[in-house]
Amino acid sequence: MTEHKPNPGLRAKKSLGQHFLNSPSALKKIIAAAKLSADEVVLEIGPGTGILTEALLKTGVKVIAIEKDARACDVLTGRFSSEISEKRLILKVGDVLEGEMVTANDVGHKIVDGNYVIVANIPYYITGAILEKFLEYSPRPNRMILLVQKEVAERIVARDKKESILSISIKAFGTPYVVTIVPRGAFVPAPNVDSAVLAIEDISVNRFSGMSSKQPAEDEIKRFFDIVHAGFAHKRKYARRNLERVCDHLKLDTIWKNLSLDGKIRSEDMVMEDWINITKGIK
Ligand code: SAH
């Protein structure tokens, strides 16, 4: 490993969301929150010039890094030549959102549900797409530790106690919390917004289990999201009223009664478990 400079000869490309982390204290908090043990495999999205990659490798883990910018990959190839030859770092040039994730052949580790961790300072313009890809679809990581826009992190944890489609979607699969706020000055070049380290732990589809007798989880997950989307369709309407689009009102009466829900509750005031229970009731 050669010593890190935040931006070694790379002019940041705005179109790729490039804001290189340049803060030892933020880096320390990310690594601490990741709680890695040396036998784990980490998927890093958008390693850039490798500040986080280096910190990850120092913990002893194996890193699979996917980077879209070929220039950054050249920097990484030079910087981590020994780790690459030891197969402790597998570097892939490409778009994390395209195609199959990674196969056993090209990374020497078969990525399956729950046998890897995502740690990344991701490009913010694809935050939603990354969360969707790795939570709603298999293979899901065990946990994720991501730098995201501060406002997005706060919406996900419902800091103001108001839930949203976004917060419910994340909580259906995992337990999110804000590790720390990272000010914009911690990046080169500085973005226009502050950031936060967001951790999502205990990722699984177990929260969906028992929704119906034998349907596959994927179908149930889709049904759950259809119901959540219907519930949030009109912000000023009561949740119950919104749900009349997907369920007849007599059945909704029963569900509301069984769950002891207030007839006037709004979707933003219902928690993830309410949506799971409603989905079970509607089937
Ligand atoms: N992790 C680095 C860089 C963060 S900037 C650091 O903390 O310094 C985000 C990185 O994601 C950039 O290197 C950018 O080139 C890369 N990137 C952007 N879109 C991508 C995509 N679709 N797939 C993979 N990497 C992408």
Short mmCIF file of C-alpha atoms and ligand atoms in Angstrom, two decimals:
data_model
loop_
_atom_site.label_atom_id
_atom_site.label_comp_id
_atom_site.label_asym_id
_atom_site.label_seq_id
_atom_site.Cartn_x
_atom_site.Cartn_y
_atom_site.Cartn_z
CA MET A 1 0.00 0.00 0.00
CA THR A 2 1.31 3.40 -0.85
CA GLU A 3 0.35 6.39 1.22
CA HIS A 4 -3.06 7.82 0.46
CA LYS A 5 -3.73 11.18 -1.09
CA PRO A 6 -7.38 12.12 -1.39
CA ASN A 7 -7.32 12.81 -5.07
CA PRO A 8 -4.14 11.51 -6.69
CA GLY A 9 -4.18 13.11 -10.09
CA LEU A 10 -7.88 12.44 -10.64
CA ARG A 11 -10.14 15.28 -11.60
CA ALA A 12 -13.47 14.51 -9.95
CA LYS A 13 -16.28 13.76 -12.39
CA LYS A 14 -19.55 15.28 -11.29
CA SER A 15 -21.50 12.93 -13.52
CA LEU A 16 -20.21 9.98 -11.48
CA GLY A 17 -21.01 11.59 -8.13
CA GLN A 18 -17.34 11.76 -7.22
CA HIS A 19 -16.67 13.26 -3.81
CA PHE A 20 -13.61 11.67 -2.34
CA LEU A 21 -13.61 11.20 1.42
CA ASN A 22 -10.80 13.06 3.13
CA SER A 23 -11.49 12.66 6.84
CA PRO A 24 -9.63 10.21 9.09
CA SER A 25 -12.27 10.61 11.81
CA ALA A 26 -15.17 9.77 9.49
CA LEU A 27 -13.20 6.82 8.18
CA LYS A 28 -12.63 5.55 11.71
CA LYS A 29 -16.34 5.74 12.51
CA ILE A 30 -17.30 3.88 9.34
CA ILE A 31 -14.85 1.08 10.12
CA ALA A 32 -16.00 0.89 13.77
CA ALA A 33 -19.67 0.74 12.70
CA ALA A 34 -18.90 -2.03 10.22
CA LYS A 35 -17.77 -4.33 13.08
CA LEU A 36 -15.83 -6.47 10.65
CA SER A 37 -14.15 -9.70 11.49
CA ALA A 38 -11.21 -10.79 9.38
CA ASP A 39 -13.04 -13.72 7.76
CA GLU A 40 -15.71 -11.50 6.23
CA VAL A 41 -16.09 -10.41 2.63
CA VAL A 42 -16.88 -6.78 1.91
CA LEU A 43 -18.44 -5.41 -1.22
CA GLU A 44 -17.35 -1.83 -1.78
CA ILE A 45 -19.32 0.21 -4.30
CA GLY A 46 -17.40 3.05 -5.94
CA PRO A 47 -13.96 2.77 -4.28
CA GLY A 48 -12.73 5.86 -6.14
CA THR A 49 -9.05 6.26 -5.34
CA GLY A 50 -9.17 3.88 -2.41
CA ILE A 51 -9.26 5.71 0.92
CA LEU A 52 -11.97 3.42 2.29
CA THR A 53 -10.58 0.39 0.47
CA GLU A 54 -7.30 0.80 2.30
CA ALA A 55 -9.00 1.07 5.70
CA LEU A 56 -11.10 -2.01 4.93
CA LEU A 57 -8.10 -4.08 3.85
CA LYS A 58 -6.29 -3.14 7.06
CA THR A 59 -8.97 -4.96 9.05
CA GLY A 60 -8.00 -8.17 7.29
CA VAL A 61 -11.19 -8.66 5.27
CA LYS A 62 -11.35 -9.56 1.62
CA VAL A 63 -12.71 -6.73 -0.52
CA ILE A 64 -14.61 -6.91 -3.78
CA ALA A 65 -14.74 -3.41 -5.22
CA ILE A 66 -16.84 -2.30 -8.19
CA GLU A 67 -15.88 1.00 -9.77
CA LYS A 68 -17.33 2.54 -12.91
CA ASP A 69 -14.52 4.99 -13.61
CA ALA A 70 -11.67 3.31 -15.51
CA ARG A 71 -9.28 6.12 -14.46
CA ALA A 72 -9.96 5.35 -10.78
CA CYS A 73 -9.42 1.66 -11.48
CA ASP A 74 -5.97 2.46 -12.88
CA VAL A 75 -5.11 4.32 -9.68
CA LEU A 76 -6.39 1.42 -7.57
CA THR A 77 -4.51 -1.18 -9.61
CA GLY A 78 -1.25 0.65 -8.98
CA ARG A 79 -1.91 1.40 -5.37
CA PHE A 80 -3.05 -2.05 -4.31
CA SER A 81 -0.97 -4.23 -6.62
CA SER A 82 0.11 -6.62 -3.86
CA GLU A 83 -3.39 -6.99 -2.39
CA ILE A 84 -4.72 -7.67 -5.88
CA SER A 85 -2.10 -10.34 -6.56
CA GLU A 86 -2.83 -11.92 -3.17
CA LYS A 87 -6.54 -11.89 -4.14
CA ARG A 88 -7.39 -9.93 -1.02
CA LEU A 89 -8.76 -7.23 -3.28
CA ILE A 90 -10.82 -8.05 -6.33
CA LEU A 91 -11.36 -5.04 -8.47
CA LYS A 92 -14.11 -4.93 -11.07
CA VAL A 93 -14.59 -2.15 -13.57
CA GLY A 94 -18.27 -1.64 -14.16
CA ASP A 95 -21.62 -0.30 -13.12
CA VAL A 96 -22.87 -1.78 -9.84
CA LEU A 97 -26.45 -1.53 -11.06
CA GLU A 98 -25.89 -3.47 -14.25
CA GLY A 99 -26.04 -7.19 -14.81
CA GLU A 100 -25.43 -9.97 -12.39
CA MET A 101 -23.62 -8.88 -9.29
CA VAL A 102 -20.53 -11.01 -9.09
CA THR A 103 -20.02 -14.66 -9.79
CA ALA A 104 -17.99 -17.23 -7.94
CA ASN A 105 -15.61 -17.51 -10.87
CA ASP A 106 -14.47 -13.97 -11.14
CA VAL A 107 -14.20 -13.18 -7.44
CA GLY A 108 -13.30 -16.56 -5.97
CA HIS A 109 -16.12 -16.20 -3.45
CA LYS A 110 -19.69 -17.05 -4.16
CA ILE A 111 -21.77 -14.14 -2.95
CA VAL A 112 -25.04 -15.43 -1.53
CA ASP A 113 -27.64 -14.08 0.88
CA GLY A 114 -26.07 -13.04 4.15
CA ASN A 115 -22.45 -13.97 3.49
CA TYR A 116 -21.10 -10.52 2.77
CA VAL A 117 -21.23 -6.93 4.01
CA ILE A 118 -21.50 -3.71 2.00
CA VAL A 119 -19.35 -0.82 3.16
CA ALA A 120 -19.22 2.15 0.81
CA ASN A 121 -19.13 5.86 0.19
CA ILE A 122 -21.57 5.59 -2.67
CA PRO A 123 -22.42 8.00 -5.49
CA TYR A 124 -25.49 9.80 -4.11
CA TYR A 125 -27.34 9.98 -7.41
CA ILE A 126 -27.96 6.24 -7.25
CA THR A 127 -28.66 5.86 -3.50
CA GLY A 128 -32.25 4.71 -4.07
CA ALA A 129 -31.27 2.26 -6.78
CA ILE A 130 -28.50 0.76 -4.65
CA LEU A 131 -30.80 0.30 -1.64
CA GLU A 132 -33.44 -1.28 -3.84
CA LYS A 133 -31.01 -3.62 -5.55
CA PHE A 134 -29.41 -4.92 -2.36
CA LEU A 135 -32.47 -5.04 -0.09
CA GLU A 136 -35.34 -6.02 -2.34
CA TYR A 137 -33.39 -8.59 -4.32
CA SER A 138 -31.14 -11.50 -3.57
CA PRO A 139 -28.26 -11.87 -2.80
CA ARG A 140 -28.72 -9.55 0.15
CA PRO A 141 -25.82 -8.54 2.40
CA ASN A 142 -25.81 -9.14 6.13
CA ARG A 143 -25.54 -5.45 6.80
CA MET A 144 -24.66 -2.24 5.03
CA ILE A 145 -22.70 0.77 6.19
CA LEU A 146 -23.12 3.60 3.71
CA LEU A 147 -22.33 7.24 3.42
CA VAL A 148 -25.50 8.91 2.17
CA GLN A 149 -26.96 12.37 2.04
CA LYS A 150 -27.86 13.46 5.58
CA GLU A 151 -31.51 14.17 4.71
CA VAL A 152 -31.89 10.72 3.18
CA ALA A 153 -30.49 9.06 6.30
CA GLU A 154 -32.83 11.08 8.50
CA ARG A 155 -35.84 10.15 6.39
CA ILE A 156 -34.88 6.48 6.50
CA VAL A 157 -34.72 6.42 10.29
CA ALA A 158 -37.81 8.70 10.48
CA ARG A 159 -36.00 11.12 12.74
CA ASP A 160 -39.14 13.31 12.92
CA LYS A 161 -41.23 10.19 13.69
CA LYS A 162 -42.92 10.46 10.30
CA GLU A 163 -42.62 7.30 8.24
CA SER A 164 -42.49 7.28 4.44
CA ILE A 165 -42.43 4.71 1.67
CA LEU A 166 -38.65 4.96 1.88
CA SER A 167 -38.39 4.36 5.63
CA ILE A 168 -40.89 1.49 5.58
CA SER A 169 -39.10 -0.10 2.60
CA ILE A 170 -35.80 -0.13 4.45
CA LYS A 171 -37.24 -1.25 7.80
CA ALA A 172 -39.02 -4.16 6.15
CA PHE A 173 -35.60 -5.66 5.44
CA GLY A 174 -33.30 -4.36 8.14
CA THR A 175 -32.69 -2.15 11.14
CA PRO A 176 -31.37 1.28 10.14
CA TYR A 177 -29.59 3.77 12.36
CA VAL A 178 -27.52 6.90 11.87
CA VAL A 179 -23.94 6.31 13.01
CA THR A 180 -22.73 9.89 12.66
CA ILE A 181 -23.15 13.05 10.63
CA VAL A 182 -20.30 13.88 8.24
CA PRO A 183 -20.05 17.54 7.22
CA ARG A 184 -19.60 18.44 3.56
CA GLY A 185 -16.05 19.68 4.24
CA ALA A 186 -14.96 16.08 4.83
CA PHE A 187 -14.98 15.47 1.06
CA VAL A 188 -12.87 16.64 -1.87
CA PRO A 189 -14.51 18.28 -3.73
CA ALA A 190 -17.10 19.26 -1.09
CA PRO A 191 -20.67 18.39 -2.09
CA ASN A 192 -23.56 20.86 -1.60
CA VAL A 193 -25.06 18.80 1.22
CA ASP A 194 -23.95 17.24 4.48
CA SER A 195 -23.72 13.47 4.74
CA ALA A 196 -24.36 10.79 7.28
CA VAL A 197 -23.07 7.31 7.88
CA LEU A 198 -26.11 5.07 7.74
CA ALA A 199 -25.96 1.50 9.02
CA ILE A 200 -28.61 -1.07 8.14
CA GLU A 201 -28.23 -4.18 10.27
CA ASP A 202 -29.92 -7.58 10.53
CA ILE A 203 -30.87 -7.67 6.87
CA SER A 204 -33.17 -10.55 5.95
CA VAL A 205 -36.59 -11.41 4.56
CA ASN A 206 -37.68 -12.90 7.88
CA ARG A 207 -39.99 -9.98 8.59
CA PHE A 208 -42.15 -11.23 5.74
CA SER A 209 -42.42 -14.78 6.98
CA GLY A 210 -45.80 -16.12 7.91
CA MET A 211 -47.63 -13.74 5.59
CA SER A 212 -49.28 -16.60 3.80
CA SER A 213 -49.06 -20.36 3.86
CA LYS A 214 -46.84 -21.23 0.93
CA GLN A 215 -46.26 -18.33 -1.40
CA PRO A 216 -42.63 -17.57 -2.16
CA ALA A 217 -41.23 -14.57 -0.30
CA GLU A 218 -40.68 -12.62 -3.53
CA ASP A 219 -44.43 -12.56 -4.28
CA GLU A 220 -45.20 -11.55 -0.73
CA ILE A 221 -42.63 -8.78 -0.85
CA LYS A 222 -44.26 -7.43 -4.01
CA ARG A 223 -47.70 -7.59 -2.43
CA PHE A 224 -46.39 -5.78 0.64
CA PHE A 225 -44.99 -2.96 -1.50
CA ASP A 226 -48.20 -2.65 -3.53
CA ILE A 227 -50.09 -2.19 -0.26
CA VAL A 228 -47.58 0.31 1.17
CA HIS A 229 -47.69 2.33 -2.06
CA ALA A 230 -51.48 2.35 -2.01
CA GLY A 231 -51.42 3.43 1.63
CA PHE A 232 -49.22 6.43 0.90
CA ALA A 233 -50.98 7.42 -2.34
CA HIS A 234 -52.75 10.47 -0.89
CA LYS A 235 -50.91 12.10 1.96
CA ARG A 236 -53.94 13.95 3.33
CA LYS A 237 -56.24 10.93 3.37
CA TYR A 238 -56.43 8.48 6.25
CA ALA A 239 -54.48 5.26 5.69
CA ARG A 240 -57.66 3.20 5.79
CA ARG A 241 -59.25 5.29 3.08
CA ASN A 242 -56.17 5.02 0.86
CA LEU A 243 -56.24 1.24 1.25
CA GLU A 244 -59.79 0.96 -0.04
CA ARG A 245 -58.21 0.92 -3.49
CA VAL A 246 -56.64 -2.47 -2.77
CA CYS A 247 -59.06 -4.02 -0.26
CA ASP A 248 -62.78 -3.89 0.35
CA HIS A 249 -63.86 -1.79 3.27
CA LEU A 250 -65.51 -4.56 5.28
CA LYS A 251 -62.25 -6.45 5.34
CA LEU A 252 -60.42 -3.28 6.28
CA ASP A 253 -62.86 -2.83 9.16
CA THR A 254 -61.92 -6.26 10.46
CA ILE A 255 -58.20 -5.66 10.03
CA TRP A 256 -58.40 -2.29 11.79
CA LYS A 257 -60.33 -3.85 14.63
CA ASN A 258 -58.01 -6.83 14.98
CA LEU A 259 -54.96 -4.60 15.02
CA SER A 260 -56.62 -1.98 17.26
CA LEU A 261 -55.70 0.75 14.80
CA ASP A 262 -57.24 4.20 15.03
CA GLY A 263 -59.67 4.78 12.16
CA LYS A 264 -58.11 8.17 11.60
CA ILE A 265 -54.48 7.08 11.59
CA ARG A 266 -52.39 8.36 8.69
CA SER A 267 -49.84 6.27 6.87
CA GLU A 268 -46.95 8.41 8.08
CA ASP A 269 -47.86 7.49 11.66
CA MET A 270 -47.94 3.73 11.09
CA VAL A 271 -44.87 1.61 11.76
CA MET A 272 -43.42 -1.15 9.63
CA GLU A 273 -45.08 -3.90 11.71
CA ASP A 274 -48.49 -2.34 11.01
CA TRP A 275 -47.89 -2.72 7.27
CA ILE A 276 -46.76 -6.31 7.66
CA ASN A 277 -49.88 -7.09 9.72
CA ILE A 278 -52.15 -5.32 7.23
CA THR A 279 -50.57 -7.26 4.38
CA LYS A 280 -51.22 -10.49 6.29
CA GLY A 281 -54.81 -9.42 6.89
CA ILE A 282 -55.54 -8.47 3.28
CA LYS A 283 -54.46 -11.75 1.67
N1 SAH B 1 -15.31 5.69 -2.07
C1 SAH B 1 -14.51 6.78 -2.60
C2 SAH B 1 -15.21 7.52 -3.76
C3 SAH B 1 -16.58 8.00 -3.46
S1 SAH B 1 -17.28 8.93 -4.80
C4 SAH B 1 -14.16 7.72 -1.49
O1 SAH B 1 -14.80 7.66 -0.44
O2 SAH B 1 -13.28 8.56 -1.65
C5 SAH B 1 -18.33 7.69 -5.55
C6 SAH B 1 -17.56 6.69 -6.42
O3 SAH B 1 -18.53 5.86 -7.08
C7 SAH B 1 -16.75 7.32 -7.53
O4 SAH B 1 -15.46 6.75 -7.55
C8 SAH B 1 -17.51 6.98 -8.82
O5 SAH B 1 -16.68 6.85 -9.96
C9 SAH B 1 -18.16 5.66 -8.44
N2 SAH B 1 -19.39 5.33 -9.21
C10 SAH B 1 -20.30 6.19 -9.71
N3 SAH B 1 -21.31 5.52 -10.29
C11 SAH B 1 -21.03 4.19 -10.15
C12 SAH B 1 -21.69 3.00 -10.55
N4 SAH B 1 -22.84 3.04 -11.21
N5 SAH B 1 -21.12 1.81 -10.26
C13 SAH B 1 -19.93 1.76 -9.59
N6 SAH B 1 -19.26 2.86 -9.18
C14 SAH B 1 -19.79 4.06 -9.46
#
